[in-house]
PDB file of N, CA and C in Angstrom:
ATOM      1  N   UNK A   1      18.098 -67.363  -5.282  1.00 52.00           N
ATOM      2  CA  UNK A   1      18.664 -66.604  -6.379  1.00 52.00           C
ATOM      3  C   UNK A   1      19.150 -67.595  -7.425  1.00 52.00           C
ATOM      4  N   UNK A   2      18.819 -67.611  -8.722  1.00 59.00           N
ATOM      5  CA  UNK A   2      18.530 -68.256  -9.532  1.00 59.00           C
ATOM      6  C   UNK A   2      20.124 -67.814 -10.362  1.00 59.00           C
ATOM      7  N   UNK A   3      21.221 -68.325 -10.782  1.00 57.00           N
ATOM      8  CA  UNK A   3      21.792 -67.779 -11.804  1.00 57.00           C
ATOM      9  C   UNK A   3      22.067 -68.780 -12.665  1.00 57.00           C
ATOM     10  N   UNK A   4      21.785 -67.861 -13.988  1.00 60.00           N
ATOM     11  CA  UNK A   4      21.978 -68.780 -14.937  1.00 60.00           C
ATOM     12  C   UNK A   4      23.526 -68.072 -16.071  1.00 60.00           C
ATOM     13  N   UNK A   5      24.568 -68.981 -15.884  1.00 55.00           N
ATOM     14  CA  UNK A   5      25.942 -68.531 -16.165  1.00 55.00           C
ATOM     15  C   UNK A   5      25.907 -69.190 -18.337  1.00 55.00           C
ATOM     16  N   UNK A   6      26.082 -68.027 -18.397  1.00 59.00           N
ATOM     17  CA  UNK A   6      26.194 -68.369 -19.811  1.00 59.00           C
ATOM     18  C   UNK A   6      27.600 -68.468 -20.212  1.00 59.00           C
ATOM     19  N   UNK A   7      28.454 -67.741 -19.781  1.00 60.00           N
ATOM     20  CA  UNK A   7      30.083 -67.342 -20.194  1.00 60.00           C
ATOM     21  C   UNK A   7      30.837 -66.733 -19.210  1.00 60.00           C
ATOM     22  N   UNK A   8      32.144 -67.620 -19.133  1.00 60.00           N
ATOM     23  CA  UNK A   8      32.931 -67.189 -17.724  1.00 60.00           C
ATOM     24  C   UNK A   8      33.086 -65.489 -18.342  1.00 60.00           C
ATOM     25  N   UNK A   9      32.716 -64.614 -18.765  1.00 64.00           N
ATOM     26  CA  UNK A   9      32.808 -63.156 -19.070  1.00 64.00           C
ATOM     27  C   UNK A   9      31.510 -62.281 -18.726  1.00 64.00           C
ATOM     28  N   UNK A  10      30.453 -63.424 -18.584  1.00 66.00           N
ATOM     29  CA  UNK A  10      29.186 -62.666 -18.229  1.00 66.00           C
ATOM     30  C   UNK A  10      29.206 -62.198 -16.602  1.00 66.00           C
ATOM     31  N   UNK A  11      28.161 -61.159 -16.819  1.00 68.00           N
ATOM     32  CA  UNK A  11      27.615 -60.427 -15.892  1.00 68.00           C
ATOM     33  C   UNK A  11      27.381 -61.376 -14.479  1.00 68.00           C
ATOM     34  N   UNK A  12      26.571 -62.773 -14.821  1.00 69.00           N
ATOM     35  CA  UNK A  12      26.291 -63.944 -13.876  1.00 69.00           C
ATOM     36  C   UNK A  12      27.591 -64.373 -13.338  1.00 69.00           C
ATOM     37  N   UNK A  13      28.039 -64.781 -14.097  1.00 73.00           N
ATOM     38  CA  UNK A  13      29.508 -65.111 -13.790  1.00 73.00           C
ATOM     39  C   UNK A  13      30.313 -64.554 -12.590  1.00 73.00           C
ATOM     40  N   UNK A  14      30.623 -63.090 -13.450  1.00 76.00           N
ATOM     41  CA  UNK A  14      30.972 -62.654 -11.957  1.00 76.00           C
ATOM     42  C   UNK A  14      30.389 -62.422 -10.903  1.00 76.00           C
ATOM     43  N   UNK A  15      29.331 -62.569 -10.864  1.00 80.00           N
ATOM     44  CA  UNK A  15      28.733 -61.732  -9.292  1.00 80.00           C
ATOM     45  C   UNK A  15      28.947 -63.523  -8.797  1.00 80.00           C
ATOM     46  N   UNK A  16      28.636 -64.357  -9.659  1.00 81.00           N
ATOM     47  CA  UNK A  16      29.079 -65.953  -8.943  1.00 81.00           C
ATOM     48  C   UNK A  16      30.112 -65.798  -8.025  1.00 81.00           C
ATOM     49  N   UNK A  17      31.445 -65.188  -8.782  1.00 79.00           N
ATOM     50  CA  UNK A  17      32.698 -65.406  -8.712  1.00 79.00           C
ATOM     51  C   UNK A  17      32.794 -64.817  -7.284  1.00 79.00           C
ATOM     52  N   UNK A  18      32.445 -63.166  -7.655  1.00 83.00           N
ATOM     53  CA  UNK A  18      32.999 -62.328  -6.042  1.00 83.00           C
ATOM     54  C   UNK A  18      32.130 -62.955  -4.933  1.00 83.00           C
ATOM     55  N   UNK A  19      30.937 -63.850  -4.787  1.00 85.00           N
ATOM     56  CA  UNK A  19      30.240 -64.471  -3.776  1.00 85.00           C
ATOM     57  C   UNK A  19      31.267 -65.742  -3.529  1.00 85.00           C
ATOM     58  N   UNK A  20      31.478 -66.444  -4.482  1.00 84.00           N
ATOM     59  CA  UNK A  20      32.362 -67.741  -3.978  1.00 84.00           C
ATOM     60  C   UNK A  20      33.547 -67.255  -3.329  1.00 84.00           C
ATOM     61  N   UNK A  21      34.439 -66.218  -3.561  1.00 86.00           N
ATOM     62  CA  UNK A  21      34.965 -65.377  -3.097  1.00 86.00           C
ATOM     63  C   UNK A  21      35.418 -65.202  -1.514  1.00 86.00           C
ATOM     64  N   UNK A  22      34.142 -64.462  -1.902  1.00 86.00           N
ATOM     65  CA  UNK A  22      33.756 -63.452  -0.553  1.00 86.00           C
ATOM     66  C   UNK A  22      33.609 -64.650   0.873  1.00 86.00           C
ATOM     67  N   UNK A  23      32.931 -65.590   0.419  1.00 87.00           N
ATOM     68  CA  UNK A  23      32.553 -66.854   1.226  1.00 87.00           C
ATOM     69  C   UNK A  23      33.668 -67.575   1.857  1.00 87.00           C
ATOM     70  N   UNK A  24      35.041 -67.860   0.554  1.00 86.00           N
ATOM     71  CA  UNK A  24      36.115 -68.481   0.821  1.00 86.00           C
ATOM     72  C   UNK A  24      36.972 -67.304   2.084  1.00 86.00           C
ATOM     73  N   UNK A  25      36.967 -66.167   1.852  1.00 86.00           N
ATOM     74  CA  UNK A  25      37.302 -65.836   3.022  1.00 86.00           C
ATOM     75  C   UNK A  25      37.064 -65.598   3.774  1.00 86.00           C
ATOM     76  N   UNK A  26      35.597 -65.415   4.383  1.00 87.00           N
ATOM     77  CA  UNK A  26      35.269 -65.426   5.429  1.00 87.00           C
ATOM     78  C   UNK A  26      35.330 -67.108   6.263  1.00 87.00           C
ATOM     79  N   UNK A  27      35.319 -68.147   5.457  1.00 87.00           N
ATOM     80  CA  UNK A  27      35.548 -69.417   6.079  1.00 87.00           C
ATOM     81  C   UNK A  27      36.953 -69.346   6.474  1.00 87.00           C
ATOM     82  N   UNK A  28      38.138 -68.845   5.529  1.00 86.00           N
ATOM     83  CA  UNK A  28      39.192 -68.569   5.912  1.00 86.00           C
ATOM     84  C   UNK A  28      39.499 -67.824   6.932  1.00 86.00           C
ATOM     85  N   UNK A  29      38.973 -66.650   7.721  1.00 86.00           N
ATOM     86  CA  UNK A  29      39.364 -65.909   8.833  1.00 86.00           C
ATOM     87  C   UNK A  29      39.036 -66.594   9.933  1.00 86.00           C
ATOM     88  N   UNK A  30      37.789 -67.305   9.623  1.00 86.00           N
ATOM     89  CA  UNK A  30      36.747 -68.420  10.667  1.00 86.00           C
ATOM     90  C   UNK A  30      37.963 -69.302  11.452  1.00 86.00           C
ATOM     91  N   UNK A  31      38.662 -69.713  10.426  1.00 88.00           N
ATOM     92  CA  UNK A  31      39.447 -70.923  10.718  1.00 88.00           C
ATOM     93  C   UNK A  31      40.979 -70.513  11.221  1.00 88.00           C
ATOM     94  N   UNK A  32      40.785 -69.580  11.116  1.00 88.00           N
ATOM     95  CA  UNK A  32      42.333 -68.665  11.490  1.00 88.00           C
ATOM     96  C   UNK A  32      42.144 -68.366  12.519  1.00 88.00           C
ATOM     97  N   UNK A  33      40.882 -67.835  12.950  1.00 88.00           N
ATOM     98  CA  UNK A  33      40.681 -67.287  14.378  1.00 88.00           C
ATOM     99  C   UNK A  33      40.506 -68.749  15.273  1.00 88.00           C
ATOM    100  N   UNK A  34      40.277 -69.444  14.498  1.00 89.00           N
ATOM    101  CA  UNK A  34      39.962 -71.267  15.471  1.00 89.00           C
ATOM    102  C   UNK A  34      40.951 -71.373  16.164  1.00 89.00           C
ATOM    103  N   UNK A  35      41.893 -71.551  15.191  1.00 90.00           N
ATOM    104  CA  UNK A  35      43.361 -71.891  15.167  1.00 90.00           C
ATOM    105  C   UNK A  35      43.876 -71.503  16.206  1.00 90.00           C
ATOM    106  N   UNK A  36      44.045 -69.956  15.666  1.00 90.00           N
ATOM    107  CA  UNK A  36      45.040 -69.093  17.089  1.00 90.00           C
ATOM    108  C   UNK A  36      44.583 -69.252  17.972  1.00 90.00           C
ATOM    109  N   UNK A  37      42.951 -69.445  19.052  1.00 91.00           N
ATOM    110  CA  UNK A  37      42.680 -69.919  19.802  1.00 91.00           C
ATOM    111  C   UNK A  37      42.771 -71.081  20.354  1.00 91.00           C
ATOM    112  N   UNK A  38      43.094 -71.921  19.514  1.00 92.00           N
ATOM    113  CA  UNK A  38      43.271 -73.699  19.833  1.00 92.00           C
ATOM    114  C   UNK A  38      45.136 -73.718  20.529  1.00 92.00           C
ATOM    115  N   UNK A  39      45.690 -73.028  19.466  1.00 92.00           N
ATOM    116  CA  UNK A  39      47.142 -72.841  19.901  1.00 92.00           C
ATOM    117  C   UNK A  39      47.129 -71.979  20.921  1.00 92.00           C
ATOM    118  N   UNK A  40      46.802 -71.185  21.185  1.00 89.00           N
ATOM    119  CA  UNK A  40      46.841 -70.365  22.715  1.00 89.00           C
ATOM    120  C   UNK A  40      46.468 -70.702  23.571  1.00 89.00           C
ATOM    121  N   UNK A  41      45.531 -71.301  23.563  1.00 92.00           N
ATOM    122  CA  UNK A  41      45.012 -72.423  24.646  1.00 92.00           C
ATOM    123  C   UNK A  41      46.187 -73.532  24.937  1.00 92.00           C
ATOM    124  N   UNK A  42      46.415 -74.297  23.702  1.00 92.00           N
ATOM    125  CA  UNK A  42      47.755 -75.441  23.973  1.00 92.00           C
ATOM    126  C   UNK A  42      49.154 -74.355  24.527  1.00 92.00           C
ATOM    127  N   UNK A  43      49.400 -73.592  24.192  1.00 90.00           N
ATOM    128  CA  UNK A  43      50.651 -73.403  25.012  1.00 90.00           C
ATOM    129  C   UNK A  43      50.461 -72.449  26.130  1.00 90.00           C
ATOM    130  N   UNK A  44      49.206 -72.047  27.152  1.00 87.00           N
ATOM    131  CA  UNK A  44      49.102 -71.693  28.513  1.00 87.00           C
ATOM    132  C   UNK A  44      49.520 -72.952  28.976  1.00 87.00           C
ATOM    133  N   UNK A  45      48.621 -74.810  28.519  1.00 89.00           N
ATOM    134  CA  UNK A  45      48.735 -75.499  28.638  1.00 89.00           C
ATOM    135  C   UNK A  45      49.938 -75.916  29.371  1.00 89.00           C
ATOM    136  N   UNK A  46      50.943 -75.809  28.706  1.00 89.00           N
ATOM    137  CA  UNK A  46      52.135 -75.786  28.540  1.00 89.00           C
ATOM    138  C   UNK A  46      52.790 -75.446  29.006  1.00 89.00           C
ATOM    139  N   UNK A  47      52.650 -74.045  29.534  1.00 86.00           N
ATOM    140  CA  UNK A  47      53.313 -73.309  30.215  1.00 86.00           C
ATOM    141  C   UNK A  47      53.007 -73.474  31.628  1.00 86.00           C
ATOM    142  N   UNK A  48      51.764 -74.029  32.127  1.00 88.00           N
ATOM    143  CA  UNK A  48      51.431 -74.300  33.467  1.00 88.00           C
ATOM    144  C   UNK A  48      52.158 -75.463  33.819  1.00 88.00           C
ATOM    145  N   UNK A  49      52.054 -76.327  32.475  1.00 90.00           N
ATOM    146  CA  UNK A  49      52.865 -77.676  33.038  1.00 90.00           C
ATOM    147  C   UNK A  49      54.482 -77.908  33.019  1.00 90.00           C
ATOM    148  N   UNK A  50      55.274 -77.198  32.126  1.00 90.00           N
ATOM    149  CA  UNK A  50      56.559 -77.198  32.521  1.00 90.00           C
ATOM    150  C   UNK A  50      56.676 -75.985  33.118  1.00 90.00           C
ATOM    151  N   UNK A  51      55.741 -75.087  33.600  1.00 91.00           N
ATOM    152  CA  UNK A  51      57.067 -73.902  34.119  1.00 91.00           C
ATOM    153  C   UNK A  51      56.195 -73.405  35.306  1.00 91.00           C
ATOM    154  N   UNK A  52      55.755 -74.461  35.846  1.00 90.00           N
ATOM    155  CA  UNK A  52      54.555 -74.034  37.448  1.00 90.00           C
ATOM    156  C   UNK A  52      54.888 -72.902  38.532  1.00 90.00           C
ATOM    157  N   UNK A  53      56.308 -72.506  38.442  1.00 93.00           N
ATOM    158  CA  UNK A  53      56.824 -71.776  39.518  1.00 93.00           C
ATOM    159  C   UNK A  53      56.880 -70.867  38.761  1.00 93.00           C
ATOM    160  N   UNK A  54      57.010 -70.315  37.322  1.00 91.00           N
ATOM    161  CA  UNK A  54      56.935 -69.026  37.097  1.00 91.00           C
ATOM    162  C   UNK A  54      55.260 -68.774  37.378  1.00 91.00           C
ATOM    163  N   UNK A  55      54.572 -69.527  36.400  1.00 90.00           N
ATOM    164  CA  UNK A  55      53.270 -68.991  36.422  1.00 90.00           C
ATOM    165  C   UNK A  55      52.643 -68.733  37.711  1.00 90.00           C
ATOM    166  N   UNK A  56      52.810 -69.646  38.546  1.00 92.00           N
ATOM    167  CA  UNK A  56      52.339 -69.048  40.072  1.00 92.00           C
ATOM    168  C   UNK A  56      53.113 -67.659  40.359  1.00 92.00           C
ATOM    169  N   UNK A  57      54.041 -67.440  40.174  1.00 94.00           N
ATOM    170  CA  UNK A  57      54.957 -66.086  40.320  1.00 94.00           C
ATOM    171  C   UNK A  57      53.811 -65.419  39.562  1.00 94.00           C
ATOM    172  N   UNK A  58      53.701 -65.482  38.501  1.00 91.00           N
ATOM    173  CA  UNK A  58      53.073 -64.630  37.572  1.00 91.00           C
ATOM    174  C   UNK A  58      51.036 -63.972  37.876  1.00 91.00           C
ATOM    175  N   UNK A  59      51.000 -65.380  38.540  1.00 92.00           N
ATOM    176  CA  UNK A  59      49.824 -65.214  38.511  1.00 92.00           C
ATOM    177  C   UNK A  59      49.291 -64.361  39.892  1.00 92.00           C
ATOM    178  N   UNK A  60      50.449 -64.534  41.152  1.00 95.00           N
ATOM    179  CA  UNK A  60      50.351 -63.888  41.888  1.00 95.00           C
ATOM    180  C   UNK A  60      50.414 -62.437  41.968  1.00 95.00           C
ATOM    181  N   UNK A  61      51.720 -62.179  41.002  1.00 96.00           N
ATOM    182  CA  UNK A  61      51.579 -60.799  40.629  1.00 96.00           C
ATOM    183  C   UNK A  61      50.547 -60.396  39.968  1.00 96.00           C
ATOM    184  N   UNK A  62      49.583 -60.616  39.171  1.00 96.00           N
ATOM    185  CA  UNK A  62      48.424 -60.099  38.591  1.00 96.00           C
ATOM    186  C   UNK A  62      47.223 -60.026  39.278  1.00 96.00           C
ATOM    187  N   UNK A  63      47.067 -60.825  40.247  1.00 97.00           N
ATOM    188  CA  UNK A  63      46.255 -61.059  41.534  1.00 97.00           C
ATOM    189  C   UNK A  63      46.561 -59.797  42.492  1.00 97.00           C
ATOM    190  N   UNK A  64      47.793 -59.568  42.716  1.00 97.00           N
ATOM    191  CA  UNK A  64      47.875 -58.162  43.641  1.00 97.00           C
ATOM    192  C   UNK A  64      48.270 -57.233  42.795  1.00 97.00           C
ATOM    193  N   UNK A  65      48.507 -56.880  41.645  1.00 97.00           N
ATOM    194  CA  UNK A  65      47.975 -56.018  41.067  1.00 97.00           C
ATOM    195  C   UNK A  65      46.352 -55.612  40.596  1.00 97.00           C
ATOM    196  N   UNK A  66      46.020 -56.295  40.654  1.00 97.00           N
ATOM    197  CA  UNK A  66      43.807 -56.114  40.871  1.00 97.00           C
ATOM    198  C   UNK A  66      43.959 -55.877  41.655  1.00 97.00           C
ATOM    199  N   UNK A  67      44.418 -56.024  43.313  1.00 98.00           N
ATOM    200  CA  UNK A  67      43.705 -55.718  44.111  1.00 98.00           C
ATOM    201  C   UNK A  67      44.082 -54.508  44.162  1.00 98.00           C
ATOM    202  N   UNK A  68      45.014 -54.260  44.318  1.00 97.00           N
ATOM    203  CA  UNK A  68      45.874 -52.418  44.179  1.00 97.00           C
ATOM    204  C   UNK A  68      45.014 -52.012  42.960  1.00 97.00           C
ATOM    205  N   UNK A  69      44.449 -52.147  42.284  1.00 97.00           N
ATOM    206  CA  UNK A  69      43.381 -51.759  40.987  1.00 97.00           C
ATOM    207  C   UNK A  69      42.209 -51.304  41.915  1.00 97.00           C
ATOM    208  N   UNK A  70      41.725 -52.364  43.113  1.00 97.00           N
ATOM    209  CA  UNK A  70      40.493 -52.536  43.584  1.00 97.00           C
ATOM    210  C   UNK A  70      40.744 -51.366  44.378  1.00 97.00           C
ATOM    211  N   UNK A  71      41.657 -51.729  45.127  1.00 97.00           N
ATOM    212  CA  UNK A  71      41.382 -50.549  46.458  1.00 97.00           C
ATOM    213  C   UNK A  71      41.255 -49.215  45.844  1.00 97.00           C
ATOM    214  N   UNK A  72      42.341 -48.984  45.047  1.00 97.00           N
ATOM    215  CA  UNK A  72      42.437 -47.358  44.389  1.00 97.00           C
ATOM    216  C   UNK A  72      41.121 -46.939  43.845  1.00 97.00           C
ATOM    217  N   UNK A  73      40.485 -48.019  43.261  1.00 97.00           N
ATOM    218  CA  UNK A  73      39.431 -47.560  42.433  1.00 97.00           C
ATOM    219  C   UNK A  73      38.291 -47.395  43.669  1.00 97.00           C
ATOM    220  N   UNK A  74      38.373 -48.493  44.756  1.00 96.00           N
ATOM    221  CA  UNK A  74      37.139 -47.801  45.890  1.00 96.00           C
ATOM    222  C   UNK A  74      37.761 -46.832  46.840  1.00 96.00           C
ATOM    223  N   UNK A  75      38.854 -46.963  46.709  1.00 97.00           N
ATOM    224  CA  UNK A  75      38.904 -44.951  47.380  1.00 97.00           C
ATOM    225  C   UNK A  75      38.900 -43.809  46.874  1.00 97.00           C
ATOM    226  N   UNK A  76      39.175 -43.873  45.267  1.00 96.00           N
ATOM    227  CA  UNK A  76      38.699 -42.604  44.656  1.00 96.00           C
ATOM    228  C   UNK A  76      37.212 -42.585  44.538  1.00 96.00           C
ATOM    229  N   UNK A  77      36.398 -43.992  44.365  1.00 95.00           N
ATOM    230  CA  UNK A  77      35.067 -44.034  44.679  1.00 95.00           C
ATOM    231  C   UNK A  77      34.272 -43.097  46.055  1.00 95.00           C
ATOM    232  N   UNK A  78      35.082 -43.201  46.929  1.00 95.00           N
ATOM    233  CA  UNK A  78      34.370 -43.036  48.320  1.00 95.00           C
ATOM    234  C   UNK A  78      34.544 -41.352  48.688  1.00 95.00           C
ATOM    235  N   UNK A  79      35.815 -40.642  47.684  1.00 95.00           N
ATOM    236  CA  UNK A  79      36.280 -39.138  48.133  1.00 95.00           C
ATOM    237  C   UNK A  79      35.413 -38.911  46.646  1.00 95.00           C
ATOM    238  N   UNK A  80      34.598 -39.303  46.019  1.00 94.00           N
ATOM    239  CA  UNK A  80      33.747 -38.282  45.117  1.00 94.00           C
ATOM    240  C   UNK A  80      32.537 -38.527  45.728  1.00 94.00           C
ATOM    241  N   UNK A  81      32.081 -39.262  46.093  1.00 94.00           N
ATOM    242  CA  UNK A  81      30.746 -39.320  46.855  1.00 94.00           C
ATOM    243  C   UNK A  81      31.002 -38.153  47.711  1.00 94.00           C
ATOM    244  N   UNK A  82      32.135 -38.697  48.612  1.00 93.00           N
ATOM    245  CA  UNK A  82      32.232 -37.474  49.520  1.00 93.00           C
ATOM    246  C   UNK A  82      32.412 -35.967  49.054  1.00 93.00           C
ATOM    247  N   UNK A  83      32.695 -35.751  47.884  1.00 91.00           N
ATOM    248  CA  UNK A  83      33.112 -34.662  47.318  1.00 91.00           C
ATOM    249  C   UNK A  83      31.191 -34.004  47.052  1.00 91.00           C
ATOM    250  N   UNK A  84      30.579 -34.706  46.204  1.00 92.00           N
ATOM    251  CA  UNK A  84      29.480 -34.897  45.660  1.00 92.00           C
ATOM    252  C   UNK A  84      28.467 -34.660  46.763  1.00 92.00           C
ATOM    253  N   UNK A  85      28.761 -34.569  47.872  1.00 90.00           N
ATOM    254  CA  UNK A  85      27.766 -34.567  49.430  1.00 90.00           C
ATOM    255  C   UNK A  85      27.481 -33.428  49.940  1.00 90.00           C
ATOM    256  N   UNK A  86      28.776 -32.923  49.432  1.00 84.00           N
ATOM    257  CA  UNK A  86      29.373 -31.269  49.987  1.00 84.00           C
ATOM    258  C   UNK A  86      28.075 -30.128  49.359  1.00 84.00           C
TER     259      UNK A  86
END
C-alpha cells in the first residue's frame, strides 16, 4: 500500500495516523501482557522461596480439593450411567 501524504489534513494522512495508532497499541497490550506474566512468575518465585511452609500448606490443600473434585465427579459419573441403563 502505497501512500502518498501530501498534508498532515489529508485523507492519506489520516488513515497513516489511525494505522500507526492502532499498531502502537497493540505492541502496547503485547508488552503489558509480557510483563504481568514475567512479574507473576517472579513473585510465585518468591513466594516458594521465602514462605515454603505456607505454600506446601497451600498446595496441599488444592491437591485434596481435586481429588474431592475427582471422586464427586466419578460418582455422579457412575449413578447416571446407572440411571441411563434402567
Amino acid at each position: 500500500m502505497a501512500l502518498t501524504i501530501r498534508t498532515p489534513r489529508s485523507d492519506d494522512y489520516s488513515e497513516y495516523a489511525d494505522k500507526v495508532r492502532s499498531e502502537a497499541r497493540t505492541r502496547a497490550g503485547e508488552r503489558g501482557r509480557l510483563v504481568r506474566h514475567e512479574v507473576g512468575e517472579r513473585m510465585f518465585d518468591l513466594m516458594t522461596e521465602y514462605f515454603p511452609e505456607e505454600y506446601a500448606a497451600r498446595r496441599r490443600s488444592e491437591l485434596a480439593r481435586a481429588f474431592g473434585v475427582g471422586l464427586a465427579t466419578g460418582f455422579l459419573g457412575r449413578e447416571l450411567v446407572r440411571y441411563a441403563r434402567r
